[in-house]
mmCIF file of C-alpha atoms and ligand atoms in Angstrom:
data_model
loop_
_atom_site.group_PDB
_atom_site.id
_atom_site.type_symbol
_atom_site.label_atom_id
_atom_site.label_comp_id
_atom_site.label_asym_id
_atom_site.label_seq_id
_atom_site.Cartn_x
_atom_site.Cartn_y
_atom_site.Cartn_z
ATOM 1 C CA MET A 241 -0.024 -0.072 -0.039
ATOM 2 C CA SER A 242 1.404 3.340 -0.999
ATOM 3 C CA LEU A 243 -0.527 6.396 0.142
ATOM 4 C CA ARG A 244 -0.436 9.113 -2.461
ATOM 5 C CA LEU A 245 -3.578 11.200 -2.105
ATOM 6 C CA VAL A 246 -4.901 12.155 1.539
ATOM 7 C CA ALA A 247 -8.017 13.707 2.527
ATOM 8 C CA ASN A 248 -7.595 16.056 5.766
ATOM 9 C CA TRP A 249 -11.016 16.728 6.769
ATOM 10 C CA LYS A 250 -9.996 18.716 9.747
ATOM 11 C CA LEU A 251 -12.901 19.771 12.065
ATOM 12 C CA ASN A 252 -15.562 19.301 9.608
ATOM 13 C CA GLY A 253 -18.235 16.226 9.013
ATOM 14 C CA SER A 254 -21.220 14.389 10.101
ATOM 15 C CA LYS A 255 -22.678 10.836 9.511
ATOM 16 C CA GLU A 256 -24.861 12.788 6.982
ATOM 17 C CA PHE A 257 -21.636 14.247 5.300
ATOM 18 C CA ASN A 258 -20.083 10.902 5.219
ATOM 19 C CA HIS A 259 -22.813 9.518 2.919
ATOM 20 C CA HIS A 260 -22.991 12.586 0.824
ATOM 21 C CA TRP A 261 -19.231 12.705 0.143
ATOM 22 C CA ALA A 262 -19.404 8.964 -0.658
ATOM 23 C CA ILE A 263 -22.130 9.264 -3.363
ATOM 24 C CA GLU A 264 -19.868 12.252 -5.130
ATOM 25 C CA PHE A 265 -16.785 10.542 -4.730
ATOM 26 C CA PHE A 266 -17.824 7.217 -6.275
ATOM 27 C CA SER A 267 -19.798 8.427 -8.983
ATOM 28 C CA ASN A 268 -17.053 10.748 -10.527
ATOM 29 C CA PHE A 269 -13.826 8.754 -9.474
ATOM 30 C CA HIS A 270 -12.680 7.042 -12.846
ATOM 31 C CA GLY A 271 -10.193 4.381 -11.319
ATOM 32 C CA ASN A 272 -10.843 1.117 -9.661
ATOM 33 C CA ASN A 273 -7.847 1.076 -7.282
ATOM 34 C CA PHE A 274 -8.268 2.825 -4.231
ATOM 35 C CA SER A 275 -5.240 1.712 -2.522
ATOM 36 C CA SER A 276 -3.315 5.079 -3.019
ATOM 37 C CA LEU A 277 -6.031 6.940 -1.280
ATOM 38 C CA GLY A 278 -6.640 7.865 2.235
ATOM 39 C CA ILE A 279 -9.186 9.771 4.199
ATOM 40 C CA ALA A 280 -8.776 11.419 7.833
ATOM 41 C CA PRO A 281 -11.826 12.185 9.152
ATOM 42 C CA ALA A 282 -12.593 13.744 12.689
ATOM 43 C CA SER A 283 -11.494 10.525 14.836
ATOM 44 C CA LEU A 284 -15.322 10.323 16.168
ATOM 45 C CA TYR A 285 -16.213 9.532 12.692
ATOM 46 C CA ILE A 286 -13.546 6.855 11.463
ATOM 47 C CA ASP A 287 -15.873 3.960 12.586
ATOM 48 C CA HIS A 288 -18.944 5.476 10.502
ATOM 49 C CA LEU A 289 -17.106 6.263 7.526
ATOM 50 C CA LYS A 290 -15.414 2.618 7.354
ATOM 51 C CA GLY A 291 -19.129 1.454 7.241
ATOM 52 C CA VAL A 292 -19.936 3.996 4.202
ATOM 53 C CA ILE A 293 -16.900 3.227 2.180
ATOM 54 C CA ALA A 294 -17.121 -0.948 3.057
ATOM 55 C CA ASP A 295 -16.851 -2.096 -0.279
ATOM 56 C CA HIS A 296 -13.709 0.165 -1.240
ATOM 57 C CA ASP A 297 -10.460 -0.387 0.189
ATOM 58 C CA ILE A 298 -9.827 3.528 0.540
ATOM 59 C CA ASN A 299 -7.382 3.771 3.254
ATOM 60 C CA ILE A 300 -8.601 5.570 6.760
ATOM 61 C CA GLY A 301 -6.264 7.424 9.349
ATOM 62 C CA SER A 302 -6.613 9.784 11.994
ATOM 63 C CA GLN A 303 -5.312 13.591 11.896
ATOM 64 C CA ASN A 304 -3.535 13.180 15.070
ATOM 65 C CA ILE A 305 -2.687 10.643 18.008
ATOM 66 C CA ASP A 306 -1.633 11.075 21.668
ATOM 67 C CA LEU A 307 2.039 10.760 22.525
ATOM 68 C CA GLU A 308 0.967 8.211 24.916
ATOM 69 C CA GLU A 309 -0.538 4.668 24.846
ATOM 70 C CA THR A 310 -2.799 5.002 27.837
ATOM 71 C CA GLY A 311 -3.012 7.128 30.898
ATOM 72 C CA ALA A 312 -4.781 9.838 32.696
ATOM 73 C CA ARG A 313 -4.962 12.140 29.433
ATOM 74 C CA THR A 314 -8.439 13.070 29.325
ATOM 75 C CA GLY A 315 -9.521 13.879 25.739
ATOM 76 C CA GLU A 316 -6.765 12.189 24.240
ATOM 77 C CA ILE A 317 -6.866 9.098 21.633
ATOM 78 C CA SER A 318 -4.002 6.716 21.169
ATOM 79 C CA ALA A 319 -2.445 5.008 18.360
ATOM 80 C CA SER A 320 -3.514 1.506 19.378
ATOM 81 C CA MET A 321 -7.165 2.688 19.562
ATOM 82 C CA ILE A 322 -7.380 4.039 16.064
ATOM 83 C CA LYS A 323 -5.513 0.794 14.857
ATOM 84 C CA ASP A 324 -8.385 -1.022 16.766
ATOM 85 C CA LEU A 325 -10.880 0.786 14.361
ATOM 86 C CA GLY A 326 -8.994 -0.317 11.285
ATOM 87 C CA CYS A 327 -6.724 2.861 10.645
ATOM 88 C CA VAL A 328 -3.629 2.419 8.625
ATOM 89 C CA PHE A 329 -2.100 5.835 8.899
ATOM 90 C CA SER A 330 -2.057 9.015 10.961
ATOM 91 C CA ILE A 331 -1.066 12.600 10.187
ATOM 92 C CA ILE A 332 1.301 13.653 12.847
ATOM 93 C CA GLY A 333 2.473 17.200 13.505
ATOM 94 C CA HIS A 334 0.290 19.223 11.551
ATOM 95 C CA SER A 335 1.027 22.984 11.302
ATOM 96 C CA GLU A 336 -2.254 23.732 12.947
ATOM 97 C CA ARG A 337 -1.274 21.179 15.782
ATOM 98 C CA ARG A 338 2.141 22.882 16.194
ATOM 99 C CA ILE A 339 0.588 26.488 16.268
ATOM 100 C CA LEU A 340 -2.750 25.959 18.080
ATOM 101 C CA PHE A 341 -1.766 23.121 20.407
ATOM 102 C CA GLN A 342 1.854 23.991 21.088
ATOM 103 C CA GLU A 343 3.095 20.959 19.648
ATOM 104 C CA THR A 344 6.769 20.512 19.426
ATOM 105 C CA ASN A 345 9.397 18.297 17.748
ATOM 106 C CA GLN A 346 10.054 16.114 20.883
ATOM 107 C CA MET A 347 6.093 15.457 21.155
ATOM 108 C CA ILE A 348 6.029 14.938 17.536
ATOM 109 C CA CYS A 349 8.844 12.405 17.996
ATOM 110 C CA LYS A 350 6.919 10.407 20.745
ATOM 111 C CA LYS A 351 3.694 10.274 18.366
ATOM 112 C CA LEU A 352 6.063 8.482 15.538
ATOM 113 C CA ILE A 353 7.225 6.081 18.061
ATOM 114 C CA GLN A 354 3.683 5.371 18.964
ATOM 115 C CA ALA A 355 2.487 5.334 15.357
ATOM 116 C CA GLU A 356 5.651 2.805 14.481
ATOM 117 C CA ASN A 357 4.947 0.620 17.572
ATOM 118 C CA ASN A 358 1.078 0.117 16.292
ATOM 119 C CA SER A 359 1.986 -0.421 12.621
ATOM 120 C CA ILE A 360 0.375 3.009 11.815
ATOM 121 C CA ILE A 361 1.884 4.908 8.955
ATOM 122 C CA PRO A 362 3.010 8.364 10.131
ATOM 123 C CA ILE A 363 2.338 11.199 7.677
ATOM 124 C CA LEU A 364 4.623 13.719 9.198
ATOM 125 C CA CYS A 365 4.075 17.259 8.294
ATOM 126 C CA ILE A 366 6.523 20.073 7.829
ATOM 127 C CA GLY A 367 6.301 23.625 6.580
ATOM 128 C CA GLU A 368 7.560 27.028 6.720
ATOM 129 C CA SER A 369 5.972 30.369 7.914
ATOM 130 C CA ALA A 370 5.475 33.020 5.437
ATOM 131 C CA GLU A 371 8.117 35.370 7.305
ATOM 132 C CA GLU A 372 10.482 32.309 6.823
ATOM 133 C CA ASN A 373 9.812 31.966 3.341
ATOM 134 C CA GLN A 374 10.437 35.453 2.561
ATOM 135 C CA ASN A 375 13.650 35.338 4.324
ATOM 136 C CA ASN A 376 14.756 32.282 2.292
ATOM 137 C CA ALA A 377 15.048 30.162 5.506
ATOM 138 C CA THR A 378 12.797 27.487 4.228
ATOM 139 C CA PHE A 379 15.477 24.799 3.524
ATOM 140 C CA GLU A 380 16.886 25.687 7.094
ATOM 141 C CA VAL A 381 13.617 25.498 8.719
ATOM 142 C CA LEU A 382 12.483 22.147 7.278
ATOM 143 C CA GLN A 383 15.769 20.727 8.015
ATOM 144 C CA GLN A 384 15.243 21.664 11.496
ATOM 145 C CA GLN A 385 11.807 20.295 11.425
ATOM 146 C CA ILE A 386 13.044 17.040 10.081
ATOM 147 C CA ILE A 387 15.946 16.362 12.303
ATOM 148 C CA GLY A 388 13.968 17.525 15.365
ATOM 149 C CA ALA A 389 11.153 15.111 14.798
ATOM 150 C CA LEU A 390 13.416 12.188 13.621
ATOM 151 C CA GLU A 391 16.773 12.136 15.653
ATOM 152 C CA ASN A 392 15.150 10.344 18.554
ATOM 153 C CA ALA A 393 12.536 8.314 16.745
ATOM 154 C CA GLY A 394 14.966 5.107 16.135
ATOM 155 C CA GLU A 395 13.938 2.992 13.384
ATOM 156 C CA LEU A 396 10.652 3.627 11.477
ATOM 157 C CA SER A 397 9.597 0.946 9.082
ATOM 158 C CA SER A 398 7.601 3.336 7.195
ATOM 159 C CA LEU A 399 7.392 7.208 7.239
ATOM 160 C CA ILE A 400 5.564 9.604 4.662
ATOM 161 C CA ILE A 401 6.574 13.504 4.841
ATOM 162 C CA ALA A 402 4.143 15.918 3.788
ATOM 163 C CA TYR A 403 5.638 18.934 2.826
ATOM 164 C CA GLU A 404 2.929 21.813 3.913
ATOM 165 C CA PRO A 405 4.074 25.638 3.798
ATOM 166 C CA VAL A 406 1.998 27.168 6.331
ATOM 167 C CA TRP A 407 1.443 30.267 4.225
ATOM 168 C CA ALA A 408 -0.171 28.174 1.875
ATOM 169 C CA ILE A 409 -2.688 26.155 3.974
ATOM 170 C CA GLY A 410 -6.024 27.100 3.147
ATOM 171 C CA SER A 411 -4.929 30.582 1.531
ATOM 172 C CA GLY A 412 -5.620 29.749 -2.002
ATOM 173 C CA LYS A 413 -1.887 30.218 -2.754
ATOM 174 C CA THR A 414 0.646 27.891 -3.706
ATOM 175 C CA PRO A 415 4.386 27.939 -4.359
ATOM 176 C CA ASN A 416 5.700 27.155 -7.544
ATOM 177 C CA PRO A 417 5.604 23.648 -8.403
ATOM 178 C CA GLU A 418 9.600 23.678 -9.558
ATOM 179 C CA ASP A 419 10.352 25.048 -6.038
ATOM 180 C CA VAL A 420 8.197 22.329 -4.304
ATOM 181 C CA ASN A 421 10.248 19.917 -6.472
ATOM 182 C CA SER A 422 13.629 21.175 -5.026
ATOM 183 C CA VAL A 423 12.273 21.188 -1.526
ATOM 184 C CA HIS A 424 10.919 17.694 -1.994
ATOM 185 C CA GLU A 425 14.602 16.508 -3.353
ATOM 186 C CA MET A 426 16.100 18.226 -0.251
ATOM 187 C CA VAL A 427 13.738 16.300 2.261
ATOM 188 C CA LYS A 428 14.554 12.971 0.589
ATOM 189 C CA ASP A 429 18.223 13.937 0.572
ATOM 190 C CA VAL A 430 18.246 14.510 4.309
ATOM 191 C CA VAL A 431 16.117 11.571 5.270
ATOM 192 C CA GLN A 432 17.777 9.096 3.461
ATOM 193 C CA SER A 433 21.384 10.377 4.002
ATOM 194 C CA ARG A 434 20.905 11.067 7.920
ATOM 195 C CA PHE A 435 18.286 8.397 9.015
ATOM 196 C CA PRO A 436 19.225 5.217 7.292
ATOM 197 C CA LYS A 437 17.143 3.145 9.496
ATOM 198 C CA ILE A 438 13.812 5.151 8.489
ATOM 199 C CA GLY A 439 11.844 3.826 5.395
ATOM 200 C CA LEU A 440 10.433 6.895 3.684
ATOM 201 C CA GLN A 441 7.863 5.844 1.495
ATOM 202 C CA SER A 442 7.043 9.135 -0.285
ATOM 203 C CA VAL A 443 7.111 12.909 0.040
ATOM 204 C CA LEU A 444 3.531 14.505 -0.173
ATOM 205 C CA TYR A 445 2.515 18.436 -1.036
ATOM 206 C CA GLY A 446 -0.053 19.954 0.874
ATOM 207 C CA GLY A 447 -1.346 23.477 0.955
ATOM 208 C CA SER A 448 -4.191 24.638 -1.270
ATOM 209 C CA VAL A 449 -4.384 21.808 -3.723
ATOM 210 C CA ASN A 450 -7.244 21.564 -5.929
ATOM 211 C CA PHE A 451 -8.521 20.543 -9.241
ATOM 212 C CA LYS A 452 -7.121 23.265 -11.285
ATOM 213 C CA ASN A 453 -3.705 23.059 -9.795
ATOM 214 C CA ALA A 454 -3.374 19.533 -9.478
ATOM 215 C CA LEU A 455 -1.486 18.839 -12.539
ATOM 216 C CA SER A 456 1.309 21.132 -12.499
ATOM 217 C CA LEU A 457 2.107 19.847 -9.072
ATOM 218 C CA PHE A 458 1.823 16.154 -9.893
ATOM 219 C CA GLU A 459 3.923 16.557 -13.128
ATOM 220 C CA GLN A 460 6.980 17.338 -11.005
ATOM 221 C CA LYS A 461 9.198 14.248 -10.347
ATOM 222 C CA ASN A 462 9.803 14.746 -6.590
ATOM 223 C CA ILE A 463 5.800 15.283 -5.869
ATOM 224 C CA ASP A 464 4.505 12.084 -5.035
ATOM 225 C CA GLY A 465 1.398 12.914 -4.058
ATOM 226 C CA ALA A 466 -0.707 15.406 -2.053
ATOM 227 C CA LEU A 467 -2.160 16.179 1.453
ATOM 228 C CA ILE A 468 -5.485 17.877 0.515
ATOM 229 C CA GLY A 469 -7.651 20.006 2.967
ATOM 230 C CA GLY A 470 -10.634 22.287 1.628
ATOM 231 C CA ALA A 471 -10.810 20.479 -1.694
ATOM 232 C CA SER A 472 -11.021 17.394 -0.328
ATOM 233 C CA LEU A 473 -14.204 18.060 1.353
ATOM 234 C CA ASP A 474 -16.190 18.033 -1.723
ATOM 235 C CA GLY A 475 -16.374 14.393 -3.008
ATOM 236 C CA LYS A 476 -16.756 15.224 -6.774
ATOM 237 C CA GLU A 477 -13.366 17.407 -6.338
ATOM 238 C CA PHE A 478 -11.264 14.884 -4.678
ATOM 239 C CA ALA A 479 -12.323 12.380 -7.106
ATOM 240 C CA SER A 480 -11.331 14.834 -9.955
ATOM 241 C CA ILE A 481 -7.819 15.352 -8.338
ATOM 242 C CA ALA A 482 -7.583 11.634 -7.914
ATOM 243 C CA ASN A 483 -8.277 11.302 -11.610
ATOM 244 C CA VAL A 484 -5.768 14.168 -12.635
ATOM 245 C CA PHE A 485 -3.269 12.227 -10.334
ATOM 246 C CA ASN A 486 -3.810 8.735 -12.221
ATOM 247 C CA GLU A 487 -3.673 10.226 -15.337
ATOM 248 C CA SER A 488 -0.481 11.934 -14.586
ATOM 249 C CA ARG A 489 1.165 8.670 -13.622
ATOM 250 C CA ILE A 490 0.391 6.751 -16.817
HETATM 251 P P1 LIG B 71 -5.651 22.813 2.367
HETATM 252 O O1 LIG B 71 -5.128 22.272 3.760
HETATM 253 O O2 LIG B 71 -5.590 21.914 1.227
HETATM 254 O O3 LIG B 71 -7.270 23.264 2.949
HETATM 255 O O4 LIG B 71 -4.667 23.987 2.156
HETATM 256 C C1 LIG B 71 -3.955 21.250 3.652
HETATM 257 C C2 LIG B 71 -3.701 20.804 4.979
HETATM 258 O O5 LIG B 71 -4.094 21.528 5.960
HETATM 259 O O6 LIG B 71 -3.520 19.641 4.909
#
């Protein structure tokens, strides 16, 4: 299984939404292989969504996991719990969690270890702020985030990295695809050269991906897929992006 297009539904959804999304998605998706697709609904709806898409093997994951397995940690959800519900991946260290919930690289590292211990594929998010981008500090910031999250993580059998510039998320702005390509090349180099025990599967791009800009991104050699927020809430648009992705890989 190689996850390439992952929907991040963030704090959106309902049982009604799951049904409607599935109708829209399945009536517009032209492919018959679902193994590269993933959806991260709000954790509360994982079980329901699994039931709704039961006939299709789209991967389900969570948007976050706790850094501990069990304990007095009111409100948290562990990697073993999402595994129990049939999840195969979890987004970890999304910039919204780093900014709004003060997640540090040390916490993110513990979450990666929890994911590994429970055979959950982590999608580690990294990304620079607008200011860091303007100051040409992108590579430096990303390297710090990668090293900070991975240096104490030990052996990880599989890891996906999502490069999501903070200024591109939900803003309608996307970086130039060639620039994203160079960032992804650097990310692959850093992980492969510094962390030979980490099985990097792919590097996805995230930040205002939509049907219109998808092809220009997917044409780039080092962009292996995308993590999609806003545009993934519309089942028809997510299907259209998946169709573009499949056509770009023929
Ligand atoms: P966006 O979000 O596609 O709405 O920009 C992407 C993300 O935050 O993962």
